[in-house]
mmCIF file of C-alpha atoms in Angstrom:
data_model
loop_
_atom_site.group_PDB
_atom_site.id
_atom_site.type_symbol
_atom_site.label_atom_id
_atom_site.label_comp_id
_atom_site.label_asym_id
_atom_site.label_seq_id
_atom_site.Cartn_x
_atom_site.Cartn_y
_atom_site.Cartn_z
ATOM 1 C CA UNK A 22 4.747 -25.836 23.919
ATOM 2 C CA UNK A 23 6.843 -22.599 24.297
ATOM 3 C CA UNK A 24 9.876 -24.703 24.610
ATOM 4 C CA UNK A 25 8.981 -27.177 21.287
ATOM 5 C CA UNK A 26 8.844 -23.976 19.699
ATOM 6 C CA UNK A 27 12.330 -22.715 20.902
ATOM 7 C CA UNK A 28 14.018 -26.070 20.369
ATOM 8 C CA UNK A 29 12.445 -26.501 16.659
ATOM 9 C CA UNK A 30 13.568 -22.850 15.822
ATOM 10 C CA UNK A 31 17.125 -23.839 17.365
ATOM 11 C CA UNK A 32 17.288 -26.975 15.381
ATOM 12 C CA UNK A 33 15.941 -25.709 11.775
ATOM 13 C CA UNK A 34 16.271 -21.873 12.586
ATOM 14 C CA UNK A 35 18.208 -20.988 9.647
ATOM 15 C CA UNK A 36 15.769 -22.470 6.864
ATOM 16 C CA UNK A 37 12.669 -21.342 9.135
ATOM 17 C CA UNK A 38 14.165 -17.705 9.416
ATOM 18 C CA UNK A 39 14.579 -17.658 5.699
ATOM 19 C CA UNK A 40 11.070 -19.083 4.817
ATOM 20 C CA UNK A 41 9.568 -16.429 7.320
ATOM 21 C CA UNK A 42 10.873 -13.803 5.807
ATOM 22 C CA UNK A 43 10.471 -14.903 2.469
ATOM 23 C CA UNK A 44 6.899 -15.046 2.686
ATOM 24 C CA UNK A 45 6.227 -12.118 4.573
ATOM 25 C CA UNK A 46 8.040 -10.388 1.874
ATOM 26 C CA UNK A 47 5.964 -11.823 -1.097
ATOM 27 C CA UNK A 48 2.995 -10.571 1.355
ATOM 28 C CA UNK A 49 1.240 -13.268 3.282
ATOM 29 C CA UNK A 50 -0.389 -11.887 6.432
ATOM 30 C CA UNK A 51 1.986 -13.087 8.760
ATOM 31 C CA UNK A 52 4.630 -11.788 11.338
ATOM 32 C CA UNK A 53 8.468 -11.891 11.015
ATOM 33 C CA UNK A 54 9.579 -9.866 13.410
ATOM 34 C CA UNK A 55 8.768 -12.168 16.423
ATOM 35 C CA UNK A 56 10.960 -15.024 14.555
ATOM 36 C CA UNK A 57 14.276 -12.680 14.081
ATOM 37 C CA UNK A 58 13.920 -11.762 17.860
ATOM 38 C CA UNK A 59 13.931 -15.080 18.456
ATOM 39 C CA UNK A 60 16.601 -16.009 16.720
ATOM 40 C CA UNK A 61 18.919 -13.193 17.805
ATOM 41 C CA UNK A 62 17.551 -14.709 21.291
ATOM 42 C CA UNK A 63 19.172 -17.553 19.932
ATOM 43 C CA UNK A 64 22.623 -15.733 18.512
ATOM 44 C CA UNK A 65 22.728 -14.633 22.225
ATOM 45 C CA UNK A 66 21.923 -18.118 23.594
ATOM 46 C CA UNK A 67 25.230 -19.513 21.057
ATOM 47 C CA UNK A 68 22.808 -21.760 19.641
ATOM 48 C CA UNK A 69 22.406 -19.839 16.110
ATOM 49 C CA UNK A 70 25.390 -18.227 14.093
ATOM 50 C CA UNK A 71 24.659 -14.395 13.939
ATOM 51 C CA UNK A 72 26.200 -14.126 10.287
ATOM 52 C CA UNK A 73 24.205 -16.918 9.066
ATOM 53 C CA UNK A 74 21.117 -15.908 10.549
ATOM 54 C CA UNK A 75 21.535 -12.213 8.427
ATOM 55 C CA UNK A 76 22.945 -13.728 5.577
ATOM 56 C CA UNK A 77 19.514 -15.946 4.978
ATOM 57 C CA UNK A 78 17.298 -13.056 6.214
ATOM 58 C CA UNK A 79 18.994 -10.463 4.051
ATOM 59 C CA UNK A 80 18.773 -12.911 0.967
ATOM 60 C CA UNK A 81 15.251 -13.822 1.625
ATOM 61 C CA UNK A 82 14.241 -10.349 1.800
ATOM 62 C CA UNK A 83 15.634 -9.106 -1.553
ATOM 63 C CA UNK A 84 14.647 -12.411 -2.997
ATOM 64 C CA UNK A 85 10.622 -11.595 -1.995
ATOM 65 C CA UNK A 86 11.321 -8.208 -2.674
ATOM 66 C CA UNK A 87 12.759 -8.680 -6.487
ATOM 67 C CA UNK A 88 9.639 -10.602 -7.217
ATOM 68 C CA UNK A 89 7.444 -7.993 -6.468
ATOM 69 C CA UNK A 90 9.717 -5.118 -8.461
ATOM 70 C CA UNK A 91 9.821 -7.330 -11.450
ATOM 71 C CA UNK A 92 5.689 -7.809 -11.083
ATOM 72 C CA UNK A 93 5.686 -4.175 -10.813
ATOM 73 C CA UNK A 94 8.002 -3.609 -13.740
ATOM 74 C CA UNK A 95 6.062 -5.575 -16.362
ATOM 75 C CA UNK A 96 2.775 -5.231 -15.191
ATOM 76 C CA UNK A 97 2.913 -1.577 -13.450
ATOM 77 C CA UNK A 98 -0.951 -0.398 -11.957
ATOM 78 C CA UNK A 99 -2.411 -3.780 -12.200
ATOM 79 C CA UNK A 100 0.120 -5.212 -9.440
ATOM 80 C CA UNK A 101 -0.659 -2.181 -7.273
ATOM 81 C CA UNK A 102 -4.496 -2.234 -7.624
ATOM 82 C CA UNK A 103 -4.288 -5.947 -6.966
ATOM 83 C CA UNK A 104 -2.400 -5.993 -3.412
ATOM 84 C CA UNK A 105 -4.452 -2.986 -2.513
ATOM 85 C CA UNK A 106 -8.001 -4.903 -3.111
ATOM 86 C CA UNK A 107 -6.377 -7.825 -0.945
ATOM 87 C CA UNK A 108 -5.229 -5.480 2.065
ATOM 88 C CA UNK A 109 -7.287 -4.933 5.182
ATOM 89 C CA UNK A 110 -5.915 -1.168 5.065
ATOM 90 C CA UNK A 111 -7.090 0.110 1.880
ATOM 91 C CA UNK A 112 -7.506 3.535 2.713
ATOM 92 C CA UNK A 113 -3.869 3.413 3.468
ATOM 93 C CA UNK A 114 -2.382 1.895 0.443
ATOM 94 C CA UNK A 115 -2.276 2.736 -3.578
ATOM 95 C CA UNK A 116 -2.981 6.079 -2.745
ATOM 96 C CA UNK A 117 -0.563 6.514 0.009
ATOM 97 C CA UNK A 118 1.912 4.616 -1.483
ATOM 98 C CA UNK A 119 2.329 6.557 -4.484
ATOM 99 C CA UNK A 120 2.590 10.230 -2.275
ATOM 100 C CA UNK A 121 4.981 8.779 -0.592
ATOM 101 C CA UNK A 122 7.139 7.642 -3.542
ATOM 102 C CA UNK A 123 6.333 10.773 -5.288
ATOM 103 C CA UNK A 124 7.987 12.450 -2.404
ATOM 104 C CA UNK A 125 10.928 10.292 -1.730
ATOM 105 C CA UNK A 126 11.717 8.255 -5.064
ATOM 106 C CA UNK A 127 13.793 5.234 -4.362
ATOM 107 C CA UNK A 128 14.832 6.112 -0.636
ATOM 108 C CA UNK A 129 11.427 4.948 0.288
ATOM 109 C CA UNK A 130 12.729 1.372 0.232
ATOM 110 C CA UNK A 131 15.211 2.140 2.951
ATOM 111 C CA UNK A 132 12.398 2.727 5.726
ATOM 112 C CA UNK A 133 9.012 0.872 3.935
ATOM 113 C CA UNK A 134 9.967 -2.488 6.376
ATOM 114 C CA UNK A 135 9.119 -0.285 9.037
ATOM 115 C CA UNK A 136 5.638 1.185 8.090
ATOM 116 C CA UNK A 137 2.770 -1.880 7.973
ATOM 117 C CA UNK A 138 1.516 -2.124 4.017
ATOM 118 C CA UNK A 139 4.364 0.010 2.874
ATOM 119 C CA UNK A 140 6.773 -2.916 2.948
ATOM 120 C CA UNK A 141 4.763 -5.137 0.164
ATOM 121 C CA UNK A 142 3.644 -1.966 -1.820
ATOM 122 C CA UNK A 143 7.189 -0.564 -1.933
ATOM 123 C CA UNK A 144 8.939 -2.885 -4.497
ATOM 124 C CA UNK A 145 5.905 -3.094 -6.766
ATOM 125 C CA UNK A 146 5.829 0.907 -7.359
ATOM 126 C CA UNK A 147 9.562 0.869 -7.742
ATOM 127 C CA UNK A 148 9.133 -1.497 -10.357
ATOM 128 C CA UNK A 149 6.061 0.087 -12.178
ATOM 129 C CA UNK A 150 7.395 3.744 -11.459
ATOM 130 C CA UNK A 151 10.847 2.410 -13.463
ATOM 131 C CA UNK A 152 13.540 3.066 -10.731
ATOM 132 C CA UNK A 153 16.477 0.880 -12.285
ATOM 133 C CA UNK A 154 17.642 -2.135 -10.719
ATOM 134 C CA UNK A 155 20.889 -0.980 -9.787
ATOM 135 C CA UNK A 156 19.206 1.880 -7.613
ATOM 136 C CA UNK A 157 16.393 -0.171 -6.664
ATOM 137 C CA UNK A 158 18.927 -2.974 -5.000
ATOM 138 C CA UNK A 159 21.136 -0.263 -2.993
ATOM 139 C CA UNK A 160 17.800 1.356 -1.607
ATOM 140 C CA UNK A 161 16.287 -1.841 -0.811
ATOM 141 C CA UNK A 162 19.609 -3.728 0.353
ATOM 142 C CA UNK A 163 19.728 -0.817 2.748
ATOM 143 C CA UNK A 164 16.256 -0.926 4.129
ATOM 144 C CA UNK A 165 17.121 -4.722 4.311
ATOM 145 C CA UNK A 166 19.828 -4.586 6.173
ATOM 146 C CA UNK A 167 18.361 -1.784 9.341
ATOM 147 C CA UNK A 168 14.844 -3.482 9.506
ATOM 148 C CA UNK A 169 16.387 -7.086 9.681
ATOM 149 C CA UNK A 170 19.942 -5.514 12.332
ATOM 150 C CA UNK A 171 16.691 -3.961 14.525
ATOM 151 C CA UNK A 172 15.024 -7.240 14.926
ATOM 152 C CA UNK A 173 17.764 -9.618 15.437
ATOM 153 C CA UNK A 174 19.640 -6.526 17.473
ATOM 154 C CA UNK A 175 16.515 -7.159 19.839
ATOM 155 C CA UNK A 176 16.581 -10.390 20.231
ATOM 156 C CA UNK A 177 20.002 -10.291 21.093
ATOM 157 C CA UNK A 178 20.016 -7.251 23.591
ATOM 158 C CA UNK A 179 16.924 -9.046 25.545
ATOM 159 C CA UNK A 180 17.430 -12.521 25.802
ATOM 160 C CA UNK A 181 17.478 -12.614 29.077
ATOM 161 C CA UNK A 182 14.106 -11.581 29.249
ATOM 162 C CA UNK A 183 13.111 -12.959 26.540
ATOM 163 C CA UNK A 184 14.180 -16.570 28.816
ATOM 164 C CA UNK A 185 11.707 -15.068 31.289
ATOM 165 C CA UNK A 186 9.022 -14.583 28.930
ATOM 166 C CA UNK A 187 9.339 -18.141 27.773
ATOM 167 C CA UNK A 188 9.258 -19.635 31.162
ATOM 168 C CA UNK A 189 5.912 -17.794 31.967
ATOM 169 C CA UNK A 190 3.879 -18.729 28.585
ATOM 170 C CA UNK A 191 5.107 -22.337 28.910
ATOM 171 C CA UNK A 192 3.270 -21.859 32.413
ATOM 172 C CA UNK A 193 0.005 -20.403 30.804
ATOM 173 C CA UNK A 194 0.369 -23.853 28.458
ATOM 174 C CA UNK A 195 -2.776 -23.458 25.664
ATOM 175 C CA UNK A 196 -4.003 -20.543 27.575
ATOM 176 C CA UNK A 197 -1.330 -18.446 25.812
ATOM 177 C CA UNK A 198 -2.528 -20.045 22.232
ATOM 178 C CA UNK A 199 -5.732 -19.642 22.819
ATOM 179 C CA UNK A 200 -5.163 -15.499 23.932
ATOM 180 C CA UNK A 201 -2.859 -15.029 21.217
ATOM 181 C CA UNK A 202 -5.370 -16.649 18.346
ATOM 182 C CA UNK A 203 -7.739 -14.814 20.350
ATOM 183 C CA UNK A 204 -6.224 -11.229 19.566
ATOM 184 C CA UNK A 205 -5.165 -11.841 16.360
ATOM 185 C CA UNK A 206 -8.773 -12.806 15.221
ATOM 186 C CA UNK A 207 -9.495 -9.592 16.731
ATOM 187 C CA UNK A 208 -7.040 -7.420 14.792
ATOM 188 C CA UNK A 209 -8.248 -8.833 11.389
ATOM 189 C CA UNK A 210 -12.117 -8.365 12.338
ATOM 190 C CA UNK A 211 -11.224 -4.602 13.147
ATOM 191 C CA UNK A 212 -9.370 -4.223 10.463
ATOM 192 C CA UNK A 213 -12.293 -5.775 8.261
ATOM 193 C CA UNK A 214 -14.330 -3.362 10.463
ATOM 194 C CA UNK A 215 -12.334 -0.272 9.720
ATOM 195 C CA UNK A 216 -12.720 -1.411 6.232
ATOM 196 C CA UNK A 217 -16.621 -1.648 6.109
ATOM 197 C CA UNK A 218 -17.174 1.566 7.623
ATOM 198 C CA UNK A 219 -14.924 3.333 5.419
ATOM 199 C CA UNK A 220 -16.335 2.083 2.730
ATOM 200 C CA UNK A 221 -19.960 2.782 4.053
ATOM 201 C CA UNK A 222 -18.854 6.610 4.554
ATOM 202 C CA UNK A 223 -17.947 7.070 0.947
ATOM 203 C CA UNK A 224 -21.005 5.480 -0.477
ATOM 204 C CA UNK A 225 -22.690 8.044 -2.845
ATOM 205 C CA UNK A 226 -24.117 8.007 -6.149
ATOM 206 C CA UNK A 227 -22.134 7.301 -8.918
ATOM 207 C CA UNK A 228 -22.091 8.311 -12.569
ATOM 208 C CA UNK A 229 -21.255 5.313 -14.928
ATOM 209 C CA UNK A 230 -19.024 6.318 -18.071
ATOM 210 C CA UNK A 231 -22.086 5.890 -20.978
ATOM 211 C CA UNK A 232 -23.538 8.689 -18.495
ATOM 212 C CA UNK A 233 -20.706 10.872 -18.924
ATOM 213 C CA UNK A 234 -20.122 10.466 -22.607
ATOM 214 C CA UNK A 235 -23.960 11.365 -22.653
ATOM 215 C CA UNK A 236 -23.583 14.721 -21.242
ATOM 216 C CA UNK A 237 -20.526 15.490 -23.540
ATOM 217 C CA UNK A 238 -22.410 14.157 -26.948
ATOM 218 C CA UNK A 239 -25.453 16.442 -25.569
ATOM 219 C CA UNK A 240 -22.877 19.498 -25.338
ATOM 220 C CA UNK A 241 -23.147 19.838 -21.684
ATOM 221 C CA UNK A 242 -19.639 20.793 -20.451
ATOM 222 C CA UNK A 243 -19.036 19.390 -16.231
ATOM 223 C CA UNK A 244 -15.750 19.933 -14.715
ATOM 224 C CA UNK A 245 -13.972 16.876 -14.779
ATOM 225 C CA UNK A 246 -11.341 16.297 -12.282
ATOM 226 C CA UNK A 247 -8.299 13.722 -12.207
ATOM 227 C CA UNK A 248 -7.703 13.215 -8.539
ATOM 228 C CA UNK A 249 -4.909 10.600 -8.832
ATOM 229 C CA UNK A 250 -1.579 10.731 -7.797
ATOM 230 C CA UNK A 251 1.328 12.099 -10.167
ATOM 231 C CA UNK A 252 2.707 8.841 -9.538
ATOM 232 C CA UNK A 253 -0.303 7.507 -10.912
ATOM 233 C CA UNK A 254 -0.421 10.125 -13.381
ATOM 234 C CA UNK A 255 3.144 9.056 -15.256
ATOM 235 C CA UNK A 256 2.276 5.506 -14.918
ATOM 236 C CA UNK A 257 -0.690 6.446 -16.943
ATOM 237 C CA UNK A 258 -0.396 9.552 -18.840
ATOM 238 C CA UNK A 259 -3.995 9.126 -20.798
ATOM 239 C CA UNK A 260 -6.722 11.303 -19.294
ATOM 240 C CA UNK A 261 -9.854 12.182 -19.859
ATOM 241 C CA UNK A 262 -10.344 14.905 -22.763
ATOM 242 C CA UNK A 263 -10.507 18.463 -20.378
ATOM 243 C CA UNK A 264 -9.755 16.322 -16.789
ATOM 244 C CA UNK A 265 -8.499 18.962 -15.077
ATOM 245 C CA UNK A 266 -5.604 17.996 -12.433
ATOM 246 C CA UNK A 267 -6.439 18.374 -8.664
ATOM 247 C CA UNK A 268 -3.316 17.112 -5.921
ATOM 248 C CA UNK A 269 -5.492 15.634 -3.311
ATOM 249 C CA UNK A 270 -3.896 17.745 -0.833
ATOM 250 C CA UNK A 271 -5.044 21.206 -2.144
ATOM 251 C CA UNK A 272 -8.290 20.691 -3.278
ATOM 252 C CA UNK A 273 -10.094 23.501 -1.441
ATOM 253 C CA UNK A 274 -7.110 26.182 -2.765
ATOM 254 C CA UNK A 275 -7.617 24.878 -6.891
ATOM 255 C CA UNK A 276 -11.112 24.198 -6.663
ATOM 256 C CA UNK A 277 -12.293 27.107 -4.493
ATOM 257 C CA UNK A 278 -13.164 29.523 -7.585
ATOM 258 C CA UNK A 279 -15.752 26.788 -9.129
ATOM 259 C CA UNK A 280 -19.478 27.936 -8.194
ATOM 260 C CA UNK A 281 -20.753 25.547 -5.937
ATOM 261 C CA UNK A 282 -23.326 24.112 -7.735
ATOM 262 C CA UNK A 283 -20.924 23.529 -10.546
ATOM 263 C CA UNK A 284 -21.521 19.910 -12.089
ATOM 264 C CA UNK A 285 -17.713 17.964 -10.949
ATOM 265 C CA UNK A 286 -17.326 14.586 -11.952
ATOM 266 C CA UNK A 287 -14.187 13.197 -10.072
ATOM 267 C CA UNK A 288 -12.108 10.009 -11.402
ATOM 268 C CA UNK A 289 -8.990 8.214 -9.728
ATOM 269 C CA UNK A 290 -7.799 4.620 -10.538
ATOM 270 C CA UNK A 291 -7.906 3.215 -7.055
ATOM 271 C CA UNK A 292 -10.599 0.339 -5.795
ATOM 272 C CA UNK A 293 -14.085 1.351 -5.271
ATOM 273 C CA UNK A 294 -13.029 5.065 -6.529
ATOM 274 C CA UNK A 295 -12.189 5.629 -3.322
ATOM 275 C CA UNK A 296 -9.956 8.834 -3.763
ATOM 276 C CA UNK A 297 -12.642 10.629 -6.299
ATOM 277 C CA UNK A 298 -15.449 9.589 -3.143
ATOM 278 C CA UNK A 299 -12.938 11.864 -0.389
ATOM 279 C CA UNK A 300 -12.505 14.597 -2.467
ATOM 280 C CA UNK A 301 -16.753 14.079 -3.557
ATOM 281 C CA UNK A 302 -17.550 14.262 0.114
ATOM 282 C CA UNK A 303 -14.759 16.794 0.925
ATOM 283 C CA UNK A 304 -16.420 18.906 -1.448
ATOM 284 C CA UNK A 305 -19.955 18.218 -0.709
ATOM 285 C CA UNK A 306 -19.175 19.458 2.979
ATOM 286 C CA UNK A 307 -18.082 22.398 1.782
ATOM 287 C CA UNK A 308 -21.525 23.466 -0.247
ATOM 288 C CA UNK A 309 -21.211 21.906 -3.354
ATOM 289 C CA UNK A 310 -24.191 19.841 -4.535
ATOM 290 C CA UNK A 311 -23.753 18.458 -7.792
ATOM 291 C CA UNK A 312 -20.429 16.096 -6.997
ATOM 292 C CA UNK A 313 -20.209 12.648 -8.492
ATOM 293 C CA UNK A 314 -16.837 10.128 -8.706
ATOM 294 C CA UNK A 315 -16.747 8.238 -11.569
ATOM 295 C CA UNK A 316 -18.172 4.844 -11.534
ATOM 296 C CA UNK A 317 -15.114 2.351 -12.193
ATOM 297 C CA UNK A 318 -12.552 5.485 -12.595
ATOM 298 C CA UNK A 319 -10.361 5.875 -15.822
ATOM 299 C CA UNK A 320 -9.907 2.250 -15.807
ATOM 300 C CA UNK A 321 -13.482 1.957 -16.932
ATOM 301 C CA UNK A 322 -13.038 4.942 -19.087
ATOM 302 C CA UNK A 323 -9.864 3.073 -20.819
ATOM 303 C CA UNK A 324 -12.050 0.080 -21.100
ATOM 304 C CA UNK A 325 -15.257 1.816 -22.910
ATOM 305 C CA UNK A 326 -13.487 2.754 -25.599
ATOM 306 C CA UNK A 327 -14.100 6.471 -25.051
ATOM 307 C CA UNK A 328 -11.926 9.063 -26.397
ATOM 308 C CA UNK A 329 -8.824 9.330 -24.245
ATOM 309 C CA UNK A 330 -6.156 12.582 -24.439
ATOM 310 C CA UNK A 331 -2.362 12.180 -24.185
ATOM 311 C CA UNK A 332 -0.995 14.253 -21.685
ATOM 312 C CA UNK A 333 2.509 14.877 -19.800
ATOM 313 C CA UNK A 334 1.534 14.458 -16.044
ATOM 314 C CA UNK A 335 4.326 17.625 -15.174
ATOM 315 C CA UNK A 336 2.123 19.649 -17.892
ATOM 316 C CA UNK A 337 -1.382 18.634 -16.937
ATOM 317 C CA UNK A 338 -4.434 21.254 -16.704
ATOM 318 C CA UNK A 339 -4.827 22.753 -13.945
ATOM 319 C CA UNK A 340 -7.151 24.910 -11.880
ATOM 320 C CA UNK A 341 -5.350 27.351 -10.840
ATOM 321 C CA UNK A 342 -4.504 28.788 -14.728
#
């Protein structure tokens, strides 16, 4: 079987390479990596041409890559919300994503290949976040060109045991399918797991929007808190009249003069409100008892019709004034 594989790969390697890394880049759940070691296994072997085998893998990459960056230039949020409700990490990815690009801009492209979900999330928020092509095609070509060097590089530095490898799984025959389906089954249910329970943690009681406008027709006055991103913030500048803006990462320093049984609605714009539920139970561990995220976020804010503010996200309320 082993062998089928290698001679296939050696026969159509160059269009299989390129339609591996295509789709991995337009974000099907499936591996890459393993097929460029291969194939630099191959380089090393003389049965592949090593500029051929980076030209296709460097084309496919930008290729998937552009695709997503034009999604995320004409769509912005949507794209983002989308792959994040489709990933088996959520807790790791809109959210995350966004810090991170907050913090690095466009260099972010050069190392996302190398941190699972950053890769497909990457190109979308350089899109939506309105890095321009030309930077967005140096950062990425560069990113690119290390993550795709590294694999082949691999493949080509350990063929020889790579040979080895190949001689002892061809041995194991449908043992070694049957172990590998076996553990990749496993990964997803964990994942799916890791999911659940996360999800099962931040269950709490919700307010719903027609709640919220309630209290504010009835004159009641609750602290409202935008907990999103600033990336999120400038791809959506519209708030809530008097959200005040919290950074995720100091919540206990700009919420810390509040009286603790202060009435806080939270909002975000992430799936199942799951930033507004950490900072609710981050709070609610600390002694606060009237915490509540808001039940579909700003989104369902946007979509109510309410009242919405215009607001720079580098001049937004804060706590701490």
């Amino acid at each position: 079987m082993m062998q089928e594989l290698v001679s296939l790969i050696a026969q159509y390697g160059l269009l299989l390479v390129f339609a591996n890394v295509l789709l991995v880049q337009l974000g099907l759940p499936m591996p890459a990596v393993p097929t460029m070691i291969l194939a630099g296994a191959l380089v090393a072997a003389g049965k592949l041409p090593i500029f051929a085998v980076l030209a296709v893998s460097f084309v496919a990459c930008i290729i998937g890559d552009a695709v997503w960056y034009w999604a995320g230039r004409h769509f912005g949020n949507r794209v983002l919300k989308l792959l994040c409700r489709v990933s088996l990490s959520p807790d790791a990815c809109v959210m995350q994503s966004e810090v991170r690009f907050e913090r690095w801009g466009g260099r972010l492209l050069m190392a996302a290949k190398f941190v699972p979900g950053l890769s497909t999330m990457a190109p979308p928020m350089a899109g939506a976040m309105r890095l321009g092509w030309q930077s967005f095609l140096f950062y990425d070509s560069v990113g690119a060109l290390a993550w795709i060097g590294m694999s082949i590089g691999a493949g080509v530095l350990f063929h020889a045991e790579m040979d080895r490898l190949f001689a002892r799984l061809e041995n194991m025959g449908s043992v070694t399918i049957a172990l590998l389906g076996g553990l990749l089954g496993a990964y997803i249910g964990f994942k799916w797991w890791q999911r659940r329970r996360l999800y099962k943690t931040l269950r709490m009681a919700r307010i719903s929007v027609d709640e919220l406008q309630g209290l504010l027709e009835a004159g009641e006055k609750p602290v409202i808190v935008d907990v999103r991103s600033g990336a999120a913030r400038a791809l959506e500048q519209r708030t809530i009249p008097g959200a005040l803006a919290v950074d995720m990462g100091a919540v206990e320093v700009q919420m810390s003069h509040l009286p603790s049984d202060s009435e806080i609605i939270l909002y975000c714009t992430c799936p199942n409100e799951e930033s507004a539920a950490r900072v609710a139970k981050m709070l609610i561990d600390r002694g606060y008892t009237r915490v509540r995220p808001l039940l579909g976020g700003l989104d369902a804010w946007v979509a109510a019709g309410y009242v919405l503010e215009d607001s720079d996200p580098t001049s937004a309320h804060a706590l701490t004034k």
